[in-house]
Short mmCIF file of C-alpha atoms in Angstrom, two decimals:
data_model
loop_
_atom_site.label_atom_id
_atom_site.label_comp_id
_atom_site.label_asym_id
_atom_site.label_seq_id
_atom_site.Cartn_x
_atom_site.Cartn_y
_atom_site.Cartn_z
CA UNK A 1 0.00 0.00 0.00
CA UNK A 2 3.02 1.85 -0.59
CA UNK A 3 2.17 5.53 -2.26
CA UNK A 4 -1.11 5.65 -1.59
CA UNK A 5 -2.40 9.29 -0.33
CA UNK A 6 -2.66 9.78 3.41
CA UNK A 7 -6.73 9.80 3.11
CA UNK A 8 -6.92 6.05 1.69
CA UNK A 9 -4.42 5.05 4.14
CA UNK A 10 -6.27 6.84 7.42
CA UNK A 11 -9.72 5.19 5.67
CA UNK A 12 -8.17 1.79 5.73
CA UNK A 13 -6.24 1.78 9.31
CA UNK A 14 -10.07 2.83 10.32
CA UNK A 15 -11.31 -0.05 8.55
CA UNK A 16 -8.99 -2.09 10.17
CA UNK A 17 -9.55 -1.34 13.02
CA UNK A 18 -13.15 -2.35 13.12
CA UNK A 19 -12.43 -5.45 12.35
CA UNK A 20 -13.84 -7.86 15.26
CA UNK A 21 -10.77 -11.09 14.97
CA UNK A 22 -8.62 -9.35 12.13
CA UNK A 23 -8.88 -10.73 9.18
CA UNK A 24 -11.42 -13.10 7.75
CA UNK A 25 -8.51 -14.60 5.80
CA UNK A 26 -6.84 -15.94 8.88
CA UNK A 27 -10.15 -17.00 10.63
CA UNK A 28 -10.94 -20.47 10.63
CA UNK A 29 -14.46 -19.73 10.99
CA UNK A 30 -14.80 -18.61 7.68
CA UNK A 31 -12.91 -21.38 5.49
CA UNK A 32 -14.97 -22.87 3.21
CA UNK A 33 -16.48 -26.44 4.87
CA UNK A 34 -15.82 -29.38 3.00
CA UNK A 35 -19.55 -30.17 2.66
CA UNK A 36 -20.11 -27.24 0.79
CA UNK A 37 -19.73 -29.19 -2.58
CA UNK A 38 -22.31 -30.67 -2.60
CA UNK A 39 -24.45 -29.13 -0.43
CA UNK A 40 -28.25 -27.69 -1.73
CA UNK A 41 -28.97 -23.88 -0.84
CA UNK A 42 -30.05 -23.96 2.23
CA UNK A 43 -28.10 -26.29 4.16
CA UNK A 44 -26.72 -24.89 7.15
CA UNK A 45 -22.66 -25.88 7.42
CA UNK A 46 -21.27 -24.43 10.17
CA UNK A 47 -22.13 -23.00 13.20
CA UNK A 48 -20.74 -20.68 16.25
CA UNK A 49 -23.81 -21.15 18.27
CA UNK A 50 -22.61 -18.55 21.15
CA UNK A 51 -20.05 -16.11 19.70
CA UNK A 52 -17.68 -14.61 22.57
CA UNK A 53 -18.75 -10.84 22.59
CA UNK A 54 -16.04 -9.06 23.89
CA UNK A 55 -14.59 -8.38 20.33
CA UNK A 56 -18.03 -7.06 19.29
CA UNK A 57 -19.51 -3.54 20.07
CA UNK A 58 -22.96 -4.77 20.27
CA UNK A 59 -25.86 -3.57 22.98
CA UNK A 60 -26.13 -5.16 26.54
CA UNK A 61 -28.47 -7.73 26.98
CA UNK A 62 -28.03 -8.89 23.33
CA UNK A 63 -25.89 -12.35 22.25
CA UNK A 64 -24.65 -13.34 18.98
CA UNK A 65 -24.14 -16.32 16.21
CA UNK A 66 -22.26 -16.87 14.02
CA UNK A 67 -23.65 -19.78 10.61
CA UNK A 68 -21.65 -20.70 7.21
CA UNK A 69 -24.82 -21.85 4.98
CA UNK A 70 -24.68 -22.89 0.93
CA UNK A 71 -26.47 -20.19 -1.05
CA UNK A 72 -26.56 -19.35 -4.76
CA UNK A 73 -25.31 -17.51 -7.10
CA UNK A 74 -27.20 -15.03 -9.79
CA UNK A 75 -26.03 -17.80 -12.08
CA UNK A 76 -27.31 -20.41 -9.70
CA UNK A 77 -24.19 -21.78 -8.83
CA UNK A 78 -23.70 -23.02 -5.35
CA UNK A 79 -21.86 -20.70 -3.23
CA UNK A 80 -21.27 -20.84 0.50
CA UNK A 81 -21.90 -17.67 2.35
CA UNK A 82 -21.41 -16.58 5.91
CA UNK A 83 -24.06 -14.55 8.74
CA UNK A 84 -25.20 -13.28 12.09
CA UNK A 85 -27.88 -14.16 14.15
CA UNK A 86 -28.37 -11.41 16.47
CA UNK A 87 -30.97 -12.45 19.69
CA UNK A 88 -32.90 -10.16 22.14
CA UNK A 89 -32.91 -11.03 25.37
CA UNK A 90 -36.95 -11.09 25.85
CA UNK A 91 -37.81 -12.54 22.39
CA UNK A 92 -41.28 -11.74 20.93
CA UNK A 93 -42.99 -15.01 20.17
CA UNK A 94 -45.07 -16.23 17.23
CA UNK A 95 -47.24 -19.56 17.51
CA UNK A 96 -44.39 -21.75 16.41
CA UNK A 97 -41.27 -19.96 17.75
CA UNK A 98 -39.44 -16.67 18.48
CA UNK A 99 -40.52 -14.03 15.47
CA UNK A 100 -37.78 -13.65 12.51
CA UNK A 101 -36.09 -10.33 10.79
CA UNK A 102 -33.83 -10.85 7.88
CA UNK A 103 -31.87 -7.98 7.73
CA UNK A 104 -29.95 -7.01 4.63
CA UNK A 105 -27.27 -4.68 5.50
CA UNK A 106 -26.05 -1.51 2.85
CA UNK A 107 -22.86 -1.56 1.09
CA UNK A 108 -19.75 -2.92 3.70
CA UNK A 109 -17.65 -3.60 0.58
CA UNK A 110 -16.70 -5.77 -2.21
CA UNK A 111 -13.57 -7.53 -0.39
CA UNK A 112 -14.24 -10.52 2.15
CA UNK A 113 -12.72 -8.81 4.83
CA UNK A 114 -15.92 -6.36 5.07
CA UNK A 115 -18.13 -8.65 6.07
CA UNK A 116 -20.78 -7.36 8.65
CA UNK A 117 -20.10 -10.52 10.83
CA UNK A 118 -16.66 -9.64 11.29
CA UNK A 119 -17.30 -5.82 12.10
CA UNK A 120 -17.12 -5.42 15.67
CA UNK A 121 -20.89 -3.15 14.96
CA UNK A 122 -22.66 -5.62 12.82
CA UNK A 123 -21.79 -2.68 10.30
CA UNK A 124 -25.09 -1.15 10.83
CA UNK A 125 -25.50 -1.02 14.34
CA UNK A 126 -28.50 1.03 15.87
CA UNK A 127 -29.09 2.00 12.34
CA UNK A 128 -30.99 -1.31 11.77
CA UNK A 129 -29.79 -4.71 13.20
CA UNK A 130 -29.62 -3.24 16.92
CA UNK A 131 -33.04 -1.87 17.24
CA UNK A 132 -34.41 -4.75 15.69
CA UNK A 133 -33.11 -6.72 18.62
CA UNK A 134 -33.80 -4.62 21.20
CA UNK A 135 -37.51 -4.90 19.60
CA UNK A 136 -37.57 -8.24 20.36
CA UNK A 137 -36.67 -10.06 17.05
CA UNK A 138 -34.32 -12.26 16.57
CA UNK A 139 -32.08 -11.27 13.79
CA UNK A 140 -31.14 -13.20 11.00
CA UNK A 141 -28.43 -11.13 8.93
CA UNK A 142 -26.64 -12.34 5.55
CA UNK A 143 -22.92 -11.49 4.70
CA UNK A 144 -23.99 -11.97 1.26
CA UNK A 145 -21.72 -14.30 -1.33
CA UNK A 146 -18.44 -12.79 -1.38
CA UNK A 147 -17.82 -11.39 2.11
CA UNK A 148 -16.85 -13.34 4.66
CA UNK A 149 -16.18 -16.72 2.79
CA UNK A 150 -13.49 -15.93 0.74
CA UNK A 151 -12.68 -19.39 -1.42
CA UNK A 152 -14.73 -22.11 -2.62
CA UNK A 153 -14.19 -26.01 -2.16
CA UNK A 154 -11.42 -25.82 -5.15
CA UNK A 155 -9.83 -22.96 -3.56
CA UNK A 156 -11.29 -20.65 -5.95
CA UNK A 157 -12.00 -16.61 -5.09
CA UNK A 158 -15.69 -16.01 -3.94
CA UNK A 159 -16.09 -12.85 -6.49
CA UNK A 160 -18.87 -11.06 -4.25
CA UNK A 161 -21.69 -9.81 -7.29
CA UNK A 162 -22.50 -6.15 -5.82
CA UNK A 163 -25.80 -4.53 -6.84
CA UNK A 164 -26.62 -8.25 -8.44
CA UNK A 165 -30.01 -8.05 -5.83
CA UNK A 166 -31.32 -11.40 -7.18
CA UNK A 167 -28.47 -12.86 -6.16
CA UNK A 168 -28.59 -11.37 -2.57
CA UNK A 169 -31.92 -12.11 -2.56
CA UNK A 170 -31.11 -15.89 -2.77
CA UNK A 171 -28.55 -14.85 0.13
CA UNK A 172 -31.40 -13.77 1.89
CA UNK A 173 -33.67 -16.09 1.87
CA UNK A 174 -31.42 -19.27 2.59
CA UNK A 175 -29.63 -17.80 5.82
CA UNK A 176 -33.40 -17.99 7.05
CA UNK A 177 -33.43 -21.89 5.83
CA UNK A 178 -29.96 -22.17 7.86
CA UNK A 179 -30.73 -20.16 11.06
CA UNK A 180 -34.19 -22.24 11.16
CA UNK A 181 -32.80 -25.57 11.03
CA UNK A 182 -29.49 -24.44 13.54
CA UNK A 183 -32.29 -23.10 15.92
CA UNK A 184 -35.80 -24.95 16.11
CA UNK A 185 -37.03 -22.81 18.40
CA UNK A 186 -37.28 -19.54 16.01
CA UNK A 187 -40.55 -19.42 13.86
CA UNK A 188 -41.08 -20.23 10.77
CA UNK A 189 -42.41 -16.68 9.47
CA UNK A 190 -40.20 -13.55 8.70
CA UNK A 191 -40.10 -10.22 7.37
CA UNK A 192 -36.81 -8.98 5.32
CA UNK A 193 -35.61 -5.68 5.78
CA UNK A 194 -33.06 -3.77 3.80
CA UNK A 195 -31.46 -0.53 3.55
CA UNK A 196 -29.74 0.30 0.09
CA UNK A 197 -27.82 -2.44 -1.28
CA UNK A 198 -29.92 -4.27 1.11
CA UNK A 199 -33.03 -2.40 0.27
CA UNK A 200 -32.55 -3.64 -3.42
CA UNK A 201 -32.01 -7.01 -1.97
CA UNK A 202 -35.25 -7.05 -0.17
CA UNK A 203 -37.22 -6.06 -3.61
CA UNK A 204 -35.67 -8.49 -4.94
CA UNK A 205 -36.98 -10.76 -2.47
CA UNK A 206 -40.21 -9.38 -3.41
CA UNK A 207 -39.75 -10.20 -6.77
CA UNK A 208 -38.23 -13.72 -6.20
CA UNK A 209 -41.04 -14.86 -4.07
CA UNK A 210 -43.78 -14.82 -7.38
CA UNK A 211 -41.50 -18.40 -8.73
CA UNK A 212 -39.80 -19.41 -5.43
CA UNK A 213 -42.26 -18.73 -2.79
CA UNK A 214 -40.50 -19.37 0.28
CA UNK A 215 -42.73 -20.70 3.83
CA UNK A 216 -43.28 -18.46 5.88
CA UNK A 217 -42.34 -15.29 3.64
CA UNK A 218 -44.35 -12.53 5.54
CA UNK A 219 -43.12 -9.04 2.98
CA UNK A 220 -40.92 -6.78 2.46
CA UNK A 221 -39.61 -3.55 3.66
CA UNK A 222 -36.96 -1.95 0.97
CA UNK A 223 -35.49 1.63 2.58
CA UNK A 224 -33.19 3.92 0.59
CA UNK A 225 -33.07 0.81 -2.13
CA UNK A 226 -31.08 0.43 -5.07
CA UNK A 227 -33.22 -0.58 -8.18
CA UNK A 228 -30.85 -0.13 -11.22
CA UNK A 229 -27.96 1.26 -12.31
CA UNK A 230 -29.22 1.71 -15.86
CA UNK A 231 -31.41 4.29 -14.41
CA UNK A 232 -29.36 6.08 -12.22
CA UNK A 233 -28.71 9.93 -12.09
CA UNK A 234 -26.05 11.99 -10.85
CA UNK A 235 -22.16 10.85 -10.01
CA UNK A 236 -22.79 8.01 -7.78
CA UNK A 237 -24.32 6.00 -11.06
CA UNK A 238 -20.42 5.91 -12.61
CA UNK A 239 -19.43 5.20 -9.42
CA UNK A 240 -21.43 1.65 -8.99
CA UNK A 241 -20.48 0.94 -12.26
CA UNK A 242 -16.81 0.93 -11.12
CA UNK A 243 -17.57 -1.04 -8.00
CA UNK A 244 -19.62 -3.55 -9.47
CA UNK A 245 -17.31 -4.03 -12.95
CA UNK A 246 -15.72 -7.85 -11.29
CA UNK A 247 -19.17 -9.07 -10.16
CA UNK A 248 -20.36 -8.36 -13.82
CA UNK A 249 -17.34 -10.10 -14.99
CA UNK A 250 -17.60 -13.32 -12.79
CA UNK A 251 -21.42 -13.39 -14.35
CA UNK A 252 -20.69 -13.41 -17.73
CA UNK A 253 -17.39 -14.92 -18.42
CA UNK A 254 -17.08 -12.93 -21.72
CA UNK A 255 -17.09 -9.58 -19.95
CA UNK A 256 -13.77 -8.08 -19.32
CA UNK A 257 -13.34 -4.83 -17.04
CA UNK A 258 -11.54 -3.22 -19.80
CA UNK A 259 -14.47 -2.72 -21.95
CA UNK A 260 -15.89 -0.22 -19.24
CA UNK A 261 -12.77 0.77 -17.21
CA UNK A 262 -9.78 3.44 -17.77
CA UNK A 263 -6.36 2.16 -17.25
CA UNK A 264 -6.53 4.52 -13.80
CA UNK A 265 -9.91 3.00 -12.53
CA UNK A 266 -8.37 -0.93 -13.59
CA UNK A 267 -5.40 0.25 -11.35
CA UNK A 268 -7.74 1.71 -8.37
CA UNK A 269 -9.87 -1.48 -8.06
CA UNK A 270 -7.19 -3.63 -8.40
CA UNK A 271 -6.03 -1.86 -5.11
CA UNK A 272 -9.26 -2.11 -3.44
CA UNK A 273 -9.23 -5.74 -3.20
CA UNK A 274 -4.63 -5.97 -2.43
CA UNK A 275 -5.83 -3.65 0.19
CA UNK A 276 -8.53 -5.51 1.72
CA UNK A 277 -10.91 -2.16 1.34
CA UNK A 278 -14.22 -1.12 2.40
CA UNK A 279 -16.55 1.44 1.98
CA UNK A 280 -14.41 4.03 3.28
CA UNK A 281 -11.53 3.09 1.68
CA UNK A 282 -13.28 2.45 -1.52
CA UNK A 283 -14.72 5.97 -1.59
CA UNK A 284 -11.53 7.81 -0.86
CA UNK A 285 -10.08 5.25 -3.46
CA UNK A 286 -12.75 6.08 -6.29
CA UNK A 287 -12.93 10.48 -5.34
CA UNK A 288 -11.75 11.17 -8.50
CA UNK A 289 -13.64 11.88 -12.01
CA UNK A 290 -11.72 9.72 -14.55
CA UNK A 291 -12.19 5.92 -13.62
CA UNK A 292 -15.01 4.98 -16.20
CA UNK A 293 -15.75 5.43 -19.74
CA UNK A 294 -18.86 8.00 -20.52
CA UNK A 295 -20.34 5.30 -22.22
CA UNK A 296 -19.87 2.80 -19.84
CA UNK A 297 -23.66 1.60 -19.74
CA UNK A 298 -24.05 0.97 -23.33
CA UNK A 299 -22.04 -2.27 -23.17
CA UNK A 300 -23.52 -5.06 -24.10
CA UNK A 301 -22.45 -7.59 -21.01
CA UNK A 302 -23.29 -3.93 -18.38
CA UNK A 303 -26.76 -3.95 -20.18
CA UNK A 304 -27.55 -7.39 -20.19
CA UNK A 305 -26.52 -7.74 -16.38
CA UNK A 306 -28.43 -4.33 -15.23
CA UNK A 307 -31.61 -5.76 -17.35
CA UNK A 308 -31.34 -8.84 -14.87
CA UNK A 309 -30.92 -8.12 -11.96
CA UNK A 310 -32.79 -4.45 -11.58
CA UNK A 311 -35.58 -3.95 -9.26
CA UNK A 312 -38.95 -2.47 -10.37
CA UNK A 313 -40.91 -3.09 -13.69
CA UNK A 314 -41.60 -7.08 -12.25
CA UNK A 315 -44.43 -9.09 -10.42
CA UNK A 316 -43.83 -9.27 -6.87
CA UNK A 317 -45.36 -11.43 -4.07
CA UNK A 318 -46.38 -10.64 -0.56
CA UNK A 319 -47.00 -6.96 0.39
CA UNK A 320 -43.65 -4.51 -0.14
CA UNK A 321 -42.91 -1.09 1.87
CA UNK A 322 -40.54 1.02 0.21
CA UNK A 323 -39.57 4.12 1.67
CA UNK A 324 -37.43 6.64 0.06
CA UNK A 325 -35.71 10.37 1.25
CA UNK A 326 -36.70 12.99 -1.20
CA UNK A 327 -32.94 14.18 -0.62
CA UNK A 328 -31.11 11.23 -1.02
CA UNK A 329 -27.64 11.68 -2.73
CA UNK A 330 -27.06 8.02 -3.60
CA UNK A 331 -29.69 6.09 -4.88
CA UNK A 332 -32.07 8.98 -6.69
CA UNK A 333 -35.33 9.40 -5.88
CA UNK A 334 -36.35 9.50 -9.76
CA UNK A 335 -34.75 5.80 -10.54
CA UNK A 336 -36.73 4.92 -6.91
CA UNK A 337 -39.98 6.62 -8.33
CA UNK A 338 -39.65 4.90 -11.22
CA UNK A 339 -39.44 1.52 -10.41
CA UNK A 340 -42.67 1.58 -8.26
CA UNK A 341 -44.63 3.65 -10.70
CA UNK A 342 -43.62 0.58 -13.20
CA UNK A 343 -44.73 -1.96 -11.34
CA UNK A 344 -47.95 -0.19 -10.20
CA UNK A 345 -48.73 0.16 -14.00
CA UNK A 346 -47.79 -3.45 -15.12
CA UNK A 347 -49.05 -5.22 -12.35
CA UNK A 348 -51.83 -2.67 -10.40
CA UNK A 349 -52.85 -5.25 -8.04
CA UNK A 350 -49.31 -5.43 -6.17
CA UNK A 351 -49.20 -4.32 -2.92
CA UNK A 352 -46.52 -1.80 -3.36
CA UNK A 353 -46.32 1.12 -0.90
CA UNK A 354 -44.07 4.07 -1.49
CA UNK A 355 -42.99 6.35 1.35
CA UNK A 356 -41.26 9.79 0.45
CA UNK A 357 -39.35 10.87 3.42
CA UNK A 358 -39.24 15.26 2.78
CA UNK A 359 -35.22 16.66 3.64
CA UNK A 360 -34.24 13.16 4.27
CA UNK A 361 -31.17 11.87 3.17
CA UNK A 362 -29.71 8.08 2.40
CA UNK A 363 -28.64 6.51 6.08
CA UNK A 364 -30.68 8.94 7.81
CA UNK A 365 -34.21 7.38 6.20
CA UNK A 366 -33.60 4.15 8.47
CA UNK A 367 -33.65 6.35 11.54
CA UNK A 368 -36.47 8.85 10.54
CA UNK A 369 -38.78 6.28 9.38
CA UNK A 370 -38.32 3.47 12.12
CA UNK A 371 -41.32 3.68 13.89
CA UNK A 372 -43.35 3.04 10.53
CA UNK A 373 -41.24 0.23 9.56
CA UNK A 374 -41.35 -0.91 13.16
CA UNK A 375 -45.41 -0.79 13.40
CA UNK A 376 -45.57 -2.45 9.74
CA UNK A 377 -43.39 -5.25 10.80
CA UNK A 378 -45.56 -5.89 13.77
CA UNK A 379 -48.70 -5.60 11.71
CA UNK A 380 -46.91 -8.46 9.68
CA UNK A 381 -46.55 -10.96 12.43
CA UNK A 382 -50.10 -10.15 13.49
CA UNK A 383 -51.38 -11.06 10.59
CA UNK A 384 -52.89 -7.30 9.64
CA UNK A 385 -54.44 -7.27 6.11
CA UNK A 386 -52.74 -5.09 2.74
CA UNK A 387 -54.82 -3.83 0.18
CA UNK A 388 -53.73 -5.29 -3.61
CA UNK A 389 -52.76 -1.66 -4.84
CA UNK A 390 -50.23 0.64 -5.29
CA UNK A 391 -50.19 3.58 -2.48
CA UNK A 392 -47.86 6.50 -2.46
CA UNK A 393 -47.45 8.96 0.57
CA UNK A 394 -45.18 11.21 2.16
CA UNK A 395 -44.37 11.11 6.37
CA UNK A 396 -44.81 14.39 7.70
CA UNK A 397 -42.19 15.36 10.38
CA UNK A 398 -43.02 16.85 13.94
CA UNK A 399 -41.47 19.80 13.76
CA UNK A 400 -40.37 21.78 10.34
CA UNK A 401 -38.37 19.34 8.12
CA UNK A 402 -34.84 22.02 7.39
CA UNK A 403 -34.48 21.42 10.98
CA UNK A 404 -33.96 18.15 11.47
CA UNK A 405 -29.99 17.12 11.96
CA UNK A 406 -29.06 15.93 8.47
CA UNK A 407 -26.29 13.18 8.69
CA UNK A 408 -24.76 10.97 11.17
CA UNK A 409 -21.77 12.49 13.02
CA UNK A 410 -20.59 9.68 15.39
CA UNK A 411 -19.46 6.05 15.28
CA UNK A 412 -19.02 3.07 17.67
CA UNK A 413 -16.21 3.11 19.79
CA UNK A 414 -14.59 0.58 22.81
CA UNK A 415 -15.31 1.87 26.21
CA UNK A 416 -11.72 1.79 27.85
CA UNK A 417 -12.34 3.87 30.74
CA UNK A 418 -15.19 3.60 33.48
CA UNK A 419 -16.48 6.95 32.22
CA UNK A 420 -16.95 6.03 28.45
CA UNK A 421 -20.28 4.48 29.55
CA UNK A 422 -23.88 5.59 31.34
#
């Protein structure tokens, strides 16, 4: 990492140093299990059934899991893939067990060393996974393919397919098979919740459940989602293009990076993965103009793959709330708008709810919306009826919405010192 500027290097020692047991790499937990080859999705393969804490960051009064499961591909390939299980301490119960959240977390990174089950804050802390628990559910959280499980069963990389929702989806829904069968006593029902690359994920769940239906599949709630890059505005559209350009690649095997790449954004990604980087390091990596051709999305392979695996514009199963902030920087509001209006028109009878958040911004929609995603999980479980239609609203805020603080100023840290803590 010799040469680098002093920003990448401060963003990855940062990184680093949120790692929960250092690297994944030199983890035995997360070598690939020997029964993985021939294990169906689903199959749960390894299991850390009470994870010592002390590394973590997580609340009091909470304990933690650790599962490898087999999952699949967007190619349907097999593909192991690690997870969490986060548990409350007074579980809420359903008729046949403890009630289930799958929670797909935003982007952590591209590199197997940012998986959330190996960041001592679950990545998203008491932006999602956290005040799930604390709730009462027990949470059931996906790496996705890619992070966390480095190799396969012939040593191969795991190339981790970011933005490819379909194939988080299928993440998704088999850590549920996996957590059910390593715990009996957790229901059968569950509600997925995502936020961004997670939010797409959850859609996608959405959309997966019309040919797979999976038991117990409650909905969905998608927050600040991803839908497609093809329809992306503004800088951060180049910017997932550059990102995502390996996990196109190990799609189609004809695809190379080069079609869609400059010689400078080759070089940049190449040091993403030598240096183990996350989202941090990624972004201080990728703050510069000149990484992508302009005409990046016209390629044939980038077209083919966004036509695939974008969200909106498809049937969907099982009610889905999406909820949105009208100021959201990363994944527009138009491309969001879009892909609901598109399903409302093809398919009027889904029950698709859209949710405009007014002066809201990306991570900040998890926390200003949480009591209505909260209240329309519960209605879930307690089996509270949707209407077949497409609704679209705004929340209005209690006081005037230019008010409200704007963006999160403050991370996790280790309390060292008697005084760190309440």
């Amino acid at each position: 990492m010799e040469g680098l500027p002093a920003p990448v290097l401060d963003a990855l020692k940062f990184e680093r140093s949120n790692w929960a047991a250092g690297s994944v790499l030199d983890d035995p937990f997360y070598e690939c299990p020997h029964e993985a080859g021939q294990a169906t999705p689903g199959t749960l393969l390894r299991l850390e059934r009470d994870v010592n804490s002390t590394a973590y960051l997580i609340p009091g009064g909470t304990a933690l899991s650790k599962i490898v499961y087999q999952s699949e591909k967007l190619d349907g390939t097999p593909v192991p893939v690690s997870g969490f299980i986060l548990w409350p301490y007074s579980a809420r119960s359903q008729t046949d067990g403890y009630a289930v959240v799958a929670w797909a977390h935003g982007t952590s990174g591209a590199d197997p060393d940012t998986a959330p089950s190996n960041h001592k804050n679950l990545w998203q802390h008491f932006l999602g996974p956290y005040q799930l628990a604390l709730q009462g559910y027990v949470v059931v959280a996906t790496d996705y393919a890619g992070l966390g499980v480095a190799k396969d069963t012939a040593g191969e990389p795991i190339m981790h397919e970011y933005l490819a929702s379909p194939s988080q989806a299928n993440d998704i829904v088999h850590s549920i098979k996996a957590a059910q069968d390593a715990f009996p006593e957790i229901s059968k029902q569950f509600v997925v919740v995502g936020h961004s690359q997670g939010g797409g994920a959850a859609w996608s769940v959405a959309q997966r459940e019309v040919t797979r239906p999976s038991p117990g599949y409650l909905g969905a709630i998608a927050i600040s989602p991803y839908t497609s890059f093809l329809n992306e505005e503004g800088t951060f559209g180049p910017l997932m293009g550059v990102a995502m350009c390996r996990g196109i690649a190990s799609s189609f095997p004809g695809f190379d990076t080069k079609e869609i790449l400059t010689q400078e954004g080759e070089k940049r990604v190449a040091i993403m993965f030598q240096s183990h980087a996350g989202v941090a390091g990624a972004m201080a990596l990728f703050a510069r103009g000149d990484l992508i051709r302009a005409d990046w999305r016209e390629n044939a392979h980038v077209q083919k793959h966004g036509l695939l695996t974008s969200n909106g514009g498809k049937e969907i199963r099982g009610p889905l709330l999406v909820i949105h902030g009208e100021s959201d920087p990363m994944n527009s509001p138009g491309a969001v708008k879009k892909a609901a209006e598109t399903t409302a028109r093809l398919f009027p009878s889904a029950p698709l709810e859209l949710v405009w958040l007014p002066e809201v911004t990306h991570a900040p929609a998890l926390g200003a919306s949480q009591r209505l995603w909260m209240d329309w999980i519960c209605d879930r479980f307690g089996g509270v009826e949707v209407e077949s239609c497409y609704k679209e609203s705004q929340l209005a805020s209690a006081r005037p919405a230019t008010v409200y603080h704007k963006e999160q100023n403050w991370y996790l840290e280790t309390a060292s010192k008697f005084y760190h803590t309440p």
